[in-house]
mmCIF file of C-alpha atoms in Angstrom:
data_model
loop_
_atom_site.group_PDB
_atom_site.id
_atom_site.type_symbol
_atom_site.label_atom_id
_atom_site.label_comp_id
_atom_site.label_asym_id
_atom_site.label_seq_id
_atom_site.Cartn_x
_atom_site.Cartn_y
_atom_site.Cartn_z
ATOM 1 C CA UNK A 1 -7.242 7.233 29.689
ATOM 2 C CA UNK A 2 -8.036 8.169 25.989
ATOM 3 C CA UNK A 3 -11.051 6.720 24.807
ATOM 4 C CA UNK A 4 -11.645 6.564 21.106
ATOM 5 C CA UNK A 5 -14.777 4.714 20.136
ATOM 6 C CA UNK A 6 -15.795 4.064 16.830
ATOM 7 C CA UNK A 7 -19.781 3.155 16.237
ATOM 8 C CA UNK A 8 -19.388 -0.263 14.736
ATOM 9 C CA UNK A 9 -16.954 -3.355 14.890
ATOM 10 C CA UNK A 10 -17.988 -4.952 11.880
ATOM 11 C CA UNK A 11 -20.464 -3.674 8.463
ATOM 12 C CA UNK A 12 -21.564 -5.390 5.850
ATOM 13 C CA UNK A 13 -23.115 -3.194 2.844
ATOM 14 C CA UNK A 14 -23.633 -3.513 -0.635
ATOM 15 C CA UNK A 15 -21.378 -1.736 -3.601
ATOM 16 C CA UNK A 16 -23.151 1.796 -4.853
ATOM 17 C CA UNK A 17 -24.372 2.343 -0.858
ATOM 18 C CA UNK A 18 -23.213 5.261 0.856
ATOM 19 C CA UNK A 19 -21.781 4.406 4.101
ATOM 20 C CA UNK A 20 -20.828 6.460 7.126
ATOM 21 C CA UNK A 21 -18.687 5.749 9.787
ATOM 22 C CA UNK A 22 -18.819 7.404 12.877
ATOM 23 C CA UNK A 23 -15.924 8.154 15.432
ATOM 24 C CA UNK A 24 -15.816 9.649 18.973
ATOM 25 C CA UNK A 25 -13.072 11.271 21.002
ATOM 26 C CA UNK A 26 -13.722 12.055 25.040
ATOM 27 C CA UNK A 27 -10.520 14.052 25.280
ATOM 28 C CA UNK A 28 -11.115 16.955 23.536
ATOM 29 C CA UNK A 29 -8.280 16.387 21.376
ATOM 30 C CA UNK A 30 -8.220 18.896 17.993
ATOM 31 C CA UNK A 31 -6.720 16.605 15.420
ATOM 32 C CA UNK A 32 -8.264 13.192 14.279
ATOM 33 C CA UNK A 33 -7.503 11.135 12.005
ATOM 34 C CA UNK A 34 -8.749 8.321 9.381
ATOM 35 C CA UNK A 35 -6.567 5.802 8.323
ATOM 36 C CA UNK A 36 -7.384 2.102 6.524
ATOM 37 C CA UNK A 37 -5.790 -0.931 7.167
ATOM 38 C CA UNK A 38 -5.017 -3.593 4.509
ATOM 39 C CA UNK A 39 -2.637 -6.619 4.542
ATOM 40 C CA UNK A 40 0.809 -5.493 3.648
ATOM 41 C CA UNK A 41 0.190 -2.324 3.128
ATOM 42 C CA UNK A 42 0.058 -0.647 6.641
ATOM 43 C CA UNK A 43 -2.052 2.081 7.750
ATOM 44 C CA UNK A 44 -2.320 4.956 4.854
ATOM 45 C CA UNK A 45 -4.595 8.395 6.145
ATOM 46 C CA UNK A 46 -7.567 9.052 3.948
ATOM 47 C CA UNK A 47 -8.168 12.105 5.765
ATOM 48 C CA UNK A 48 -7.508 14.575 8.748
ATOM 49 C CA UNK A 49 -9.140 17.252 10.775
ATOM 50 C CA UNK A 50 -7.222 19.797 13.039
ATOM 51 C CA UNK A 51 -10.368 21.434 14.312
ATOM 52 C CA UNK A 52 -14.594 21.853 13.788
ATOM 53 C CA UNK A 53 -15.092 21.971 10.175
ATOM 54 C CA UNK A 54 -11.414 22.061 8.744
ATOM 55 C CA UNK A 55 -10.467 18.788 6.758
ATOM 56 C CA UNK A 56 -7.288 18.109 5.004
ATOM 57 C CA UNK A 57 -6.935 14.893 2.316
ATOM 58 C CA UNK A 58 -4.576 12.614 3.343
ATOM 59 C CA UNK A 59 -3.289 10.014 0.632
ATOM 60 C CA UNK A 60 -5.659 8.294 -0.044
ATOM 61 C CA UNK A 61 -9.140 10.568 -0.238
ATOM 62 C CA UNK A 62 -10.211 9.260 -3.414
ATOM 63 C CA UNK A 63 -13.526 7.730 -3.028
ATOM 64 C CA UNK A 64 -14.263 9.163 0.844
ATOM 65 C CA UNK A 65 -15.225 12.747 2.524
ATOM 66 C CA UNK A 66 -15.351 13.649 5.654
ATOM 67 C CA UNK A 67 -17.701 15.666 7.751
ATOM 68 C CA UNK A 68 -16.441 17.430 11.917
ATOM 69 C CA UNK A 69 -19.594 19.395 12.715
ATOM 70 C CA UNK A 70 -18.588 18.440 16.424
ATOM 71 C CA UNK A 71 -14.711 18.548 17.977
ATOM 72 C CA UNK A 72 -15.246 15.479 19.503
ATOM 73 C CA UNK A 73 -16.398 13.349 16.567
ATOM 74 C CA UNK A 74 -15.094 12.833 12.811
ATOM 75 C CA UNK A 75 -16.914 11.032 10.633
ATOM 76 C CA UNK A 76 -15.975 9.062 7.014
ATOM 77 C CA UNK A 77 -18.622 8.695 4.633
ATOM 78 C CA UNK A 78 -18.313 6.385 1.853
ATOM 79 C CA UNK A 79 -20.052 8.316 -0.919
ATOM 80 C CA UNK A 80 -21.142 5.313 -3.284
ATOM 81 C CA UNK A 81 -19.377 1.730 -1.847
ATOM 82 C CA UNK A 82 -16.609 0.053 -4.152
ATOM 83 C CA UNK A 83 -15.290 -3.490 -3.273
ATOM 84 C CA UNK A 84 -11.968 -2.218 -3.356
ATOM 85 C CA UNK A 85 -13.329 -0.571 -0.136
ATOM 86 C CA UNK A 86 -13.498 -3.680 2.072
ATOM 87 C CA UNK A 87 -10.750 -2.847 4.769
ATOM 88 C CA UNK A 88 -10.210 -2.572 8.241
ATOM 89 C CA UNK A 89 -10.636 1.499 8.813
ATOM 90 C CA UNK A 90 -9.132 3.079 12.037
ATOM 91 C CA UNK A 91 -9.788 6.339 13.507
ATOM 92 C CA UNK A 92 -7.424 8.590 15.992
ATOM 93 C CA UNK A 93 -7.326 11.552 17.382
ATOM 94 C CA UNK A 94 -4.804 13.421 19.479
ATOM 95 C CA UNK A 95 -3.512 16.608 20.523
ATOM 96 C CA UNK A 96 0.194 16.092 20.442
ATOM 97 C CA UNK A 97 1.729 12.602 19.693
ATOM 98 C CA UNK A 98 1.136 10.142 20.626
ATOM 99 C CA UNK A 99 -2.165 9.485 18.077
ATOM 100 C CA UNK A 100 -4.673 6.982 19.949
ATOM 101 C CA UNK A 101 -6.471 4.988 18.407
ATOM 102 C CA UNK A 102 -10.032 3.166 18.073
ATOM 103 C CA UNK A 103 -10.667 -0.199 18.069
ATOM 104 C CA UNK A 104 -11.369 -0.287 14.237
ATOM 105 C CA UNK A 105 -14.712 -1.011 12.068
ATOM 106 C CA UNK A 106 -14.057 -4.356 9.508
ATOM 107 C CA UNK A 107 -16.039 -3.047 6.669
ATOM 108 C CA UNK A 108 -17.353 -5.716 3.821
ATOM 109 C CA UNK A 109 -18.827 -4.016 0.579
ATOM 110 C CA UNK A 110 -20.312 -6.752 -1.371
ATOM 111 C CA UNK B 1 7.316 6.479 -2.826
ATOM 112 C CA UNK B 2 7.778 4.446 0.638
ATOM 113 C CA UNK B 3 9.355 7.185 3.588
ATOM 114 C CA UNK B 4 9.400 4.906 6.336
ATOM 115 C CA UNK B 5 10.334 1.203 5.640
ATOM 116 C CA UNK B 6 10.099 -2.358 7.760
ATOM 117 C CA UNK B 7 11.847 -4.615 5.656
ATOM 118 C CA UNK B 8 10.596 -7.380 7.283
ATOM 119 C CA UNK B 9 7.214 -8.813 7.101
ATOM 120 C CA UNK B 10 7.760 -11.236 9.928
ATOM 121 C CA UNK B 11 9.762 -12.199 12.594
ATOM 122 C CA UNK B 12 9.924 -15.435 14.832
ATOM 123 C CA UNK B 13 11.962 -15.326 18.361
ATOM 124 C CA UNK B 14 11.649 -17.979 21.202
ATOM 125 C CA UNK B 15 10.404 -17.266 24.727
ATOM 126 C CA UNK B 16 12.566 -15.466 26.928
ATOM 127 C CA UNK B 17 15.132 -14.127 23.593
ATOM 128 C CA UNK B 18 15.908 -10.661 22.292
ATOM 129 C CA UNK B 19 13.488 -9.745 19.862
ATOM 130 C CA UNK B 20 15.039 -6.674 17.352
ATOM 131 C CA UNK B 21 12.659 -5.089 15.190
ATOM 132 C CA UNK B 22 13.931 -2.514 12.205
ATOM 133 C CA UNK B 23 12.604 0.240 10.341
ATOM 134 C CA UNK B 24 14.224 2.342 8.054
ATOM 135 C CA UNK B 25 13.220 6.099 6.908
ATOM 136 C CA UNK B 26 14.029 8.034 4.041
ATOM 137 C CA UNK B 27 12.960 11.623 5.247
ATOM 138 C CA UNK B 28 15.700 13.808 6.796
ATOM 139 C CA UNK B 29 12.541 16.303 8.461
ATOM 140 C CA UNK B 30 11.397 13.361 10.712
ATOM 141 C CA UNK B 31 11.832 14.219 14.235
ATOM 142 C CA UNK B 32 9.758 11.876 16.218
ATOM 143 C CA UNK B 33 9.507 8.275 16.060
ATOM 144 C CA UNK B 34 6.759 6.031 17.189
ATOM 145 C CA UNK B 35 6.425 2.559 17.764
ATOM 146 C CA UNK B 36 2.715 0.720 18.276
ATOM 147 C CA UNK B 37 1.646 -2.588 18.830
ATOM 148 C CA UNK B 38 -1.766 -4.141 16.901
ATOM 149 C CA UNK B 39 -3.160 -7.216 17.987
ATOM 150 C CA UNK B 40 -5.950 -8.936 15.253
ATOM 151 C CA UNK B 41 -9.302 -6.740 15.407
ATOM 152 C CA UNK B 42 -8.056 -4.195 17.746
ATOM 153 C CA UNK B 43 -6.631 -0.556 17.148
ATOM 154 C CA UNK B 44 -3.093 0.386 17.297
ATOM 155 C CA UNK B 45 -1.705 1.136 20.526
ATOM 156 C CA UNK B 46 1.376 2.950 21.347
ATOM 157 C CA UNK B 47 4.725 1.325 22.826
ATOM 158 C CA UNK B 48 7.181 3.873 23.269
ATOM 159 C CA UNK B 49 8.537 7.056 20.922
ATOM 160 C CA UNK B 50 11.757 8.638 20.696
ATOM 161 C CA UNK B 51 12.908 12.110 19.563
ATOM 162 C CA UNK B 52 15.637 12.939 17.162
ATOM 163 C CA UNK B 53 17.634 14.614 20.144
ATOM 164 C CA UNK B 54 18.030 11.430 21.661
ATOM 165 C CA UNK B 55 19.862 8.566 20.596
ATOM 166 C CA UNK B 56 17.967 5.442 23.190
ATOM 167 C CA UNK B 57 14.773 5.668 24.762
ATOM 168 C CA UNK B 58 13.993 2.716 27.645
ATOM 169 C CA UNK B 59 10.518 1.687 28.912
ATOM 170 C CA UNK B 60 10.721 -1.752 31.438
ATOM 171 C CA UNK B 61 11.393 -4.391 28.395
ATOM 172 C CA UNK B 62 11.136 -1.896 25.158
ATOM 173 C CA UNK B 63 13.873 -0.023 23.871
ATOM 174 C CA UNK B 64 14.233 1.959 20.906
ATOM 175 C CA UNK B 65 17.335 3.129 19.271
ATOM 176 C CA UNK B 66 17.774 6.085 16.643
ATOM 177 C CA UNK B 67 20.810 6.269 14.678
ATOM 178 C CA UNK B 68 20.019 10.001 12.664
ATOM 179 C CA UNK B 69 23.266 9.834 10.630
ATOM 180 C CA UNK B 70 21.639 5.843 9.247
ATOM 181 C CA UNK B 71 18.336 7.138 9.128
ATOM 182 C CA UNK B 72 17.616 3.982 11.054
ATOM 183 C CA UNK B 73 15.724 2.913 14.289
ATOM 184 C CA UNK B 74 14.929 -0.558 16.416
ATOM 185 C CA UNK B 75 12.726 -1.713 18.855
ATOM 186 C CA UNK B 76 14.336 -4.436 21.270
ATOM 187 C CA UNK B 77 12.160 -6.365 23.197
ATOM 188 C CA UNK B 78 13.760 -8.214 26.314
ATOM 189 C CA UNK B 79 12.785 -10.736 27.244
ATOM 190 C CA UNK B 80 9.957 -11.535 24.702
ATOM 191 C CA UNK B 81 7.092 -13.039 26.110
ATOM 192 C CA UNK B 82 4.236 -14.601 24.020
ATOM 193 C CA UNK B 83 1.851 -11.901 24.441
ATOM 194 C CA UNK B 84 3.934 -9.749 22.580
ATOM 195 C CA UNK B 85 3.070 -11.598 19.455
ATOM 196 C CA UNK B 86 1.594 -8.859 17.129
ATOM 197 C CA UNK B 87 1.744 -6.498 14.196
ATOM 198 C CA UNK B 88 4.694 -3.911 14.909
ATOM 199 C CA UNK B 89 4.087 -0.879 13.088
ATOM 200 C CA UNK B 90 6.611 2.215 13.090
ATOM 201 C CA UNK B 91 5.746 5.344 12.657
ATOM 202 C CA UNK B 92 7.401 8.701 11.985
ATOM 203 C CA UNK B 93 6.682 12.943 12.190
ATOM 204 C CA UNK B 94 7.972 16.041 11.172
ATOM 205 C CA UNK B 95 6.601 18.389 13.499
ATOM 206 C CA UNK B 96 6.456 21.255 11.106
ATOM 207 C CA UNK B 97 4.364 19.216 8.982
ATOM 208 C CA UNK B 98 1.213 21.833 8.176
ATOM 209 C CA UNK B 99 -2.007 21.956 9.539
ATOM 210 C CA UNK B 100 -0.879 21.643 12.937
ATOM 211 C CA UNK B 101 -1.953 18.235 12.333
ATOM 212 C CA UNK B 102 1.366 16.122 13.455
ATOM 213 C CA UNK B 103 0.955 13.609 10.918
ATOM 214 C CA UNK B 104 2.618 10.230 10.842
ATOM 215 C CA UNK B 105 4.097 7.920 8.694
ATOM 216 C CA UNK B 106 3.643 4.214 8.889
ATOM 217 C CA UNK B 107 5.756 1.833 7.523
ATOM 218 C CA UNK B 108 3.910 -1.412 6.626
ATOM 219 C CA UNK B 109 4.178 -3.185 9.878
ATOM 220 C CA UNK B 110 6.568 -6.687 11.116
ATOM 221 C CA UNK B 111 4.511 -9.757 12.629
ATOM 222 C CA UNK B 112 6.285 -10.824 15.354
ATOM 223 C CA UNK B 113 5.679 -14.610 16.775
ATOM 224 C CA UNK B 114 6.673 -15.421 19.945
ATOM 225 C CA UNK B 115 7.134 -19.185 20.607
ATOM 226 C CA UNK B 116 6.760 -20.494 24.033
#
């Protein structure tokens, strides 16, 4: 089975931090994938990576970057933490569909 | 500008029932339809997927139906059970879609309630 772990369940940090989240992949799986989650609005993809080093925005990139030193883990960093960050952020990966996904990382900027 | 639509927020279907689940999409290049299931604090995980050569796609008590010309697919669950109370999401590529990333689509998701 496909096992996507993401480093934390739930974060609390304070606005003007920079944050990082931190995904890994065990299936060596090229493209992966961050996405947020927020009530009513689905899942819309901040960013992407379809191999070590390459990054493309998704449609919401404002406000985030992304770093893939590693194929098998694709990190988000938070540059300086907003409010309007607070979601539920999900990372995938795959190689062809289906995407799998982590269990998620509740993040609270206060 | 919304490309893949669930019109409906929620749904509520008794124990044993049909439960029908719509989504609607606006893009003719989708190919490839997904659907996942998300319980509360957990990830997405995937149900069952059709392609756009196929009309029906069956998995035990899932099925999901594409009508291309409507730009319109469902998930029917038979019989719905209680643990399949969750967030519905479907999700849609276009498998030339750059990158070599095959991106997808969500639409915004239906909460389905089952009641024993």
């Amino acid at each position: 089975d496909v096992k996507v772990t993401q480093s934390s369940r739930y974060l609390v940090k304070r606005t003007g931090e920079k944050v990082f989240l931190e995904c890994v992949q065990d299936m060596d799986h090229e493209n992966m994938f961050w996405y947020r989650q927020d009530p009513g609005l689905g899942l819309r993809l901040i960013y992407f990576s379809y191999d070590v080093k390459m990054k493309e925005k998704g449609d919401i990139p404002e406000g985030y970057s992304v770093s893939r030193e590693k194929k098998e883990r694709f990190s988000l960093i938070l540059e300086s933490a907003s409010t309007n960050q607070t979601s539920m952020y999900l990372c995938a990966s795959q190689s062809y569909q289906p995407q799998h996904f982590g269990d998620g990382t509740r993040l609270s900027i206060l | 500008d919304q490309q893949v639509k669930q019109n409906s927020p929620s749904l509520s279907v008794q124990e044993g029932r049909i439960s029908i689940l719509n989504c609607d999409y606006t893009n003719s290049m989708f190919d490839y339809f997904l659907w996942y299931k998300k319980y509360p604090a957990e990830g997405p995980t995937f149900l069952i997927s059709i392609s756009s050569i196929k009309d029906k796609n069956e998995d035990g008590r899932f099925t999901v139906f594409l009508n291309k010309s409507a730009k319109h697919l469902s998930l029917h669950i038979v019989p719905s059970q209680p643990g399949d109370s969750a967030v519905y999401f479907c999700a849609a590529s276009a498998i030339y879609s750059g990158a070599g990333s095959y991106q997808l689509t969500f639409g915004k998701g239906t909460k389905l309630s089952v009641i024993p």
